[in-house]
mmCIF file of C-alpha atoms and ligand atoms in Angstrom:
data_model
loop_
_atom_site.group_PDB
_atom_site.id
_atom_site.type_symbol
_atom_site.label_atom_id
_atom_site.label_comp_id
_atom_site.label_asym_id
_atom_site.label_seq_id
_atom_site.Cartn_x
_atom_site.Cartn_y
_atom_site.Cartn_z
ATOM 1 C CA MET A 138 -4.182 88.031 17.806
ATOM 2 C CA THR A 139 -0.978 85.306 17.844
ATOM 3 C CA ILE A 140 -0.223 86.367 21.489
ATOM 4 C CA ALA A 141 -3.903 85.614 22.660
ATOM 5 C CA ARG A 142 -3.933 82.437 20.911
ATOM 6 C CA ARG A 143 -0.719 81.277 22.463
ATOM 7 C CA THR A 144 -1.992 82.423 26.011
ATOM 8 C CA PHE A 145 -4.952 80.308 25.656
ATOM 9 C CA LEU A 146 -2.990 77.221 24.863
ATOM 10 C CA CYS A 147 -0.376 77.700 27.673
ATOM 11 C CA THR A 148 -3.382 78.082 30.024
ATOM 12 C CA SER A 149 -5.377 75.370 28.934
ATOM 13 C CA GLY A 150 -2.278 73.165 28.992
ATOM 14 C CA ALA A 151 -1.748 74.228 32.622
ATOM 15 C CA ALA A 152 -5.221 73.526 33.244
ATOM 16 C CA LEU A 153 -5.300 70.296 31.898
ATOM 17 C CA LEU A 154 -2.173 69.478 34.013
ATOM 18 C CA THR A 155 -3.618 70.510 37.488
ATOM 19 C CA LEU A 156 -6.942 68.760 36.826
ATOM 20 C CA SER A 157 -5.647 65.446 35.886
ATOM 21 C CA GLY A 158 -2.272 65.621 37.777
ATOM 22 C CA PRO A 159 -2.637 62.724 40.002
ATOM 23 C CA ALA A 160 -4.485 60.261 37.623
ATOM 24 C CA LEU A 161 -2.088 61.379 34.924
ATOM 25 C CA ALA A 162 0.940 60.528 37.131
ATOM 26 C CA SER A 163 -0.193 57.036 38.348
ATOM 27 C CA SER A 164 -1.096 55.972 34.812
ATOM 28 C CA THR A 165 2.192 57.147 33.550
ATOM 29 C CA SER A 166 4.139 55.503 36.291
ATOM 30 C CA ARG A 167 2.369 52.137 35.468
ATOM 31 C CA ILE A 168 3.104 52.674 31.954
ATOM 32 C CA LEU A 169 7.029 53.346 32.646
ATOM 33 C CA GLY A 170 7.034 50.640 35.269
ATOM 34 C CA GLY A 171 5.883 48.294 32.463
ATOM 35 C CA ALA A 172 8.402 49.917 29.721
ATOM 36 C CA ILE A 173 11.605 50.171 32.335
ATOM 37 C CA ALA A 174 11.069 46.609 33.198
ATOM 38 C CA PRO A 175 12.613 44.334 30.618
ATOM 39 C CA SER A 176 9.625 42.205 29.206
ATOM 40 C CA ALA A 177 9.461 38.830 30.274
ATOM 41 C CA ARG A 178 11.212 35.844 27.930
ATOM 42 C CA ARG A 179 8.600 33.134 27.518
ATOM 43 C CA LEU A 180 9.020 29.723 25.983
ATOM 44 C CA LYS A 181 6.398 27.205 25.011
ATOM 45 C CA PHE A 182 6.522 23.297 24.738
ATOM 46 C CA GLU A 183 5.053 20.345 23.883
ATOM 47 C CA ASN A 184 6.483 16.995 24.928
ATOM 48 C CA ILE A 185 5.588 14.699 21.845
ATOM 49 C CA HIS A 186 6.367 11.615 24.389
ATOM 50 C CA THR A 187 4.403 12.443 27.118
ATOM 51 C CA GLY A 188 1.716 15.007 25.504
ATOM 52 C CA GLU A 189 2.658 17.761 28.485
ATOM 53 C CA LYS A 190 2.371 21.143 27.470
ATOM 54 C CA LEU A 191 4.028 24.197 29.211
ATOM 55 C CA ALA A 192 4.198 28.004 28.687
ATOM 56 C CA ALA A 193 6.634 29.318 31.094
ATOM 57 C CA ASP A 194 8.135 33.055 31.727
ATOM 58 C CA TYR A 195 11.560 31.656 32.550
ATOM 59 C CA PHE A 196 13.349 35.283 32.749
ATOM 60 C CA VAL A 197 11.386 38.005 34.508
ATOM 61 C CA ASN A 198 12.612 41.507 35.596
ATOM 62 C CA GLY A 199 16.164 40.667 34.592
ATOM 63 C CA LYS A 200 16.411 37.407 36.246
ATOM 64 C CA TYR A 201 16.182 33.921 35.412
ATOM 65 C CA ASP A 202 12.894 32.245 37.510
ATOM 66 C CA PRO A 203 14.165 29.297 39.165
ATOM 67 C CA GLN A 204 10.307 27.829 39.499
ATOM 68 C CA ALA A 205 9.930 28.321 35.771
ATOM 69 C CA LEU A 206 13.205 26.485 35.101
ATOM 70 C CA GLN A 207 12.275 24.022 37.221
ATOM 71 C CA ALA A 208 8.930 23.329 35.433
ATOM 72 C CA ILE A 209 10.891 23.382 32.189
ATOM 73 C CA ASN A 210 13.545 20.889 33.500
ATOM 74 C CA HIS A 211 10.440 18.605 34.427
ATOM 75 C CA LEU A 212 8.836 18.945 30.966
ATOM 76 C CA LEU A 213 12.306 18.190 29.158
ATOM 77 C CA ARG A 214 13.239 15.208 31.573
ATOM 78 C CA ASP A 215 14.632 11.893 30.469
ATOM 79 C CA PHE A 216 10.834 10.210 29.781
ATOM 80 C CA ARG A 217 12.344 6.793 29.406
ATOM 81 C CA THR A 218 13.679 6.833 33.125
ATOM 82 C CA GLY A 219 11.929 9.851 34.584
ATOM 83 C CA GLU A 220 15.387 11.470 35.719
ATOM 84 C CA VAL A 221 15.231 15.269 35.684
ATOM 85 C CA HIS A 222 18.452 17.327 34.901
ATOM 86 C CA ALA A 223 18.860 21.066 35.181
ATOM 87 C CA MET A 224 18.652 22.324 31.503
ATOM 88 C CA ASP A 225 21.101 25.067 30.563
ATOM 89 C CA PRO A 226 19.634 28.615 30.891
ATOM 90 C CA ARG A 227 21.843 29.638 27.541
ATOM 91 C CA LEU A 228 19.819 26.915 25.782
ATOM 92 C CA MET A 229 16.412 28.633 26.976
ATOM 93 C CA ASP A 230 17.869 31.880 25.779
ATOM 94 C CA LEU A 231 19.223 30.146 22.460
ATOM 95 C CA LEU A 232 15.151 28.870 22.157
ATOM 96 C CA ALA A 233 13.750 32.282 22.777
ATOM 97 C CA ASP A 234 15.752 33.605 19.945
ATOM 98 C CA VAL A 235 14.981 31.003 17.596
ATOM 99 C CA ASN A 236 11.204 31.922 18.345
ATOM 100 C CA ALA A 237 11.969 35.468 17.671
ATOM 101 C CA GLY A 238 13.733 34.478 14.374
ATOM 102 C CA LEU A 239 10.858 32.169 13.383
ATOM 103 C CA GLU A 240 8.406 35.007 14.401
ATOM 104 C CA THR A 241 6.106 32.524 15.993
ATOM 105 C CA GLU A 242 4.776 32.004 19.406
ATOM 106 C CA ALA A 243 4.081 28.487 18.482
ATOM 107 C CA PRO A 244 5.159 25.894 21.256
ATOM 108 C CA PHE A 245 8.535 23.813 20.433
ATOM 109 C CA GLN A 246 7.494 20.298 19.760
ATOM 110 C CA VAL A 247 10.377 18.358 22.038
ATOM 111 C CA ILE A 248 11.773 15.205 20.767
ATOM 112 C CA SER A 249 14.602 14.809 22.806
ATOM 113 C CA GLY A 250 15.599 16.946 25.895
ATOM 114 C CA TYR A 251 17.570 15.562 28.956
ATOM 115 C CA ARG A 252 18.871 12.220 28.346
ATOM 116 C CA SER A 253 20.532 10.024 31.341
ATOM 117 C CA PRO A 254 23.833 8.373 30.495
ATOM 118 C CA GLN A 255 22.128 4.862 30.259
ATOM 119 C CA THR A 256 19.278 6.142 27.956
ATOM 120 C CA ASN A 257 22.089 7.846 25.904
ATOM 121 C CA ALA A 258 24.004 4.642 25.506
ATOM 122 C CA LYS A 259 21.023 2.553 24.442
ATOM 123 C CA LEU A 260 19.909 5.010 21.890
ATOM 124 C CA HIS A 261 23.743 5.236 20.738
ATOM 125 C CA GLU A 262 23.805 1.342 20.159
ATOM 126 C CA ARG A 263 20.750 1.468 18.136
ATOM 127 C CA SER A 264 21.565 4.572 16.029
ATOM 128 C CA SER A 265 24.722 6.160 14.455
ATOM 129 C CA GLY A 266 22.858 9.660 14.838
ATOM 130 C CA VAL A 267 23.532 9.666 18.498
ATOM 131 C CA ALA A 268 26.574 10.521 19.957
ATOM 132 C CA SER A 269 28.193 8.652 22.720
ATOM 133 C CA LYS A 270 29.046 11.934 24.602
ATOM 134 C CA SER A 271 25.693 13.829 23.509
ATOM 135 C CA LEU A 272 25.426 17.259 25.206
ATOM 136 C CA HIS A 273 21.558 16.077 25.975
ATOM 137 C CA MET A 274 23.206 14.454 29.043
ATOM 138 C CA GLN A 275 24.413 17.797 30.328
ATOM 139 C CA GLY A 276 21.071 19.576 29.585
ATOM 140 C CA MET A 277 22.662 21.518 26.760
ATOM 141 C CA ALA A 278 21.086 20.243 23.883
ATOM 142 C CA ILE A 279 17.230 19.756 22.622
ATOM 143 C CA ASP A 280 15.956 18.047 19.355
ATOM 144 C CA ILE A 281 12.796 20.224 18.473
ATOM 145 C CA ARG A 282 10.311 21.061 15.333
ATOM 146 C CA VAL A 283 7.998 23.920 15.319
ATOM 147 C CA PRO A 284 4.326 23.590 14.159
ATOM 148 C CA GLY A 285 3.527 25.843 11.216
ATOM 149 C CA ARG A 286 7.315 26.449 10.348
ATOM 150 C CA GLU A 287 9.290 24.611 7.699
ATOM 151 C CA LEU A 288 12.412 22.516 9.349
ATOM 152 C CA THR A 289 14.337 24.397 6.858
ATOM 153 C CA SER A 290 13.382 27.807 8.255
ATOM 154 C CA LEU A 291 14.131 26.346 11.875
ATOM 155 C CA HIS A 292 17.234 25.137 10.514
ATOM 156 C CA SER A 293 18.278 28.204 8.801
ATOM 157 C CA VAL A 294 17.456 30.503 11.861
ATOM 158 C CA ALA A 295 19.323 28.223 14.209
ATOM 159 C CA MET A 296 22.198 28.431 11.937
ATOM 160 C CA LYS A 297 22.303 32.168 11.517
ATOM 161 C CA LEU A 298 22.197 32.541 15.368
ATOM 162 C CA GLY A 299 25.317 30.673 15.236
ATOM 163 C CA ARG A 300 25.816 30.014 19.305
ATOM 164 C CA GLY A 301 26.425 26.309 19.413
ATOM 165 C CA GLY A 302 25.782 23.176 17.555
ATOM 166 C CA VAL A 303 23.110 22.607 14.843
ATOM 167 C CA GLY A 304 22.075 19.145 13.279
ATOM 168 C CA MET A 305 19.467 18.819 10.899
ATOM 169 C CA TYR A 306 17.204 15.774 10.648
ATOM 170 C CA PRO A 307 15.153 15.879 7.787
ATOM 171 C CA LYS A 308 13.783 12.227 7.708
ATOM 172 C CA SER A 309 13.018 12.236 11.413
ATOM 173 C CA ASP A 310 11.802 15.844 11.212
ATOM 174 C CA PHE A 311 13.620 17.623 13.869
ATOM 175 C CA VAL A 312 16.442 20.050 14.501
ATOM 176 C CA HIS A 313 19.006 19.591 16.850
ATOM 177 C CA VAL A 314 20.396 22.602 18.715
ATOM 178 C CA ASP A 315 22.829 22.717 21.705
ATOM 179 C CA VAL A 316 24.894 25.334 23.374
ATOM 180 C CA GLY A 317 28.373 23.530 22.932
ATOM 181 C CA ARG A 318 30.793 24.709 20.484
ATOM 182 C CA VAL A 319 29.670 26.131 17.332
ATOM 183 C CA ARG A 320 29.397 23.333 14.656
ATOM 184 C CA HIS A 321 26.887 21.593 12.107
ATOM 185 C CA TRP A 322 25.973 18.565 10.517
ATOM 186 C CA ALA A 323 23.104 16.609 8.704
ATOM 187 C CA GLY A 324 21.811 13.515 10.257
ATOM 188 C CA VAL A 325 18.805 11.437 9.019
HETATM 189 ZN ZN1 ZN B 468 19.906 15.921 19.650
#
């Protein structure tokens, strides 16, 4: 009885493979293809000054996507002068990890991305919170908040990552993150 049952199972298993072989193979390779390729890293932004929104898969199939990075550079431009500057891709990776840490797909609201030297100089004159040699001028820094998440959560996730500078600005309601050396400070 046991032998008979086993035989039956083997036979039906073989039959299943034979009958649905080609269909199975193609759907399996599709699934494997999706699983082998590293998933895309997506970032969403909302520029609070220009109202521009963007969702960009900036890292796809193991490579940075130049077009997506260009779109990000445009959104993060110095909105006062219109100057576009290349943003450091490591900053994008940092932001993707912040998103993951916050367990959200909400867009980053951008208070400040790239700053041209003249814009930075003007802001520095007006506010002691703006460094004269700000990493915003090298496309290595961004000031952000995340809708639906406390500023303190955003701050602690950035601190835990420990991959650069983190500045907390509770009154202005944003956190500064950059990919410069590891340091932290409190602003207003
Ligand atoms: Zn900043």
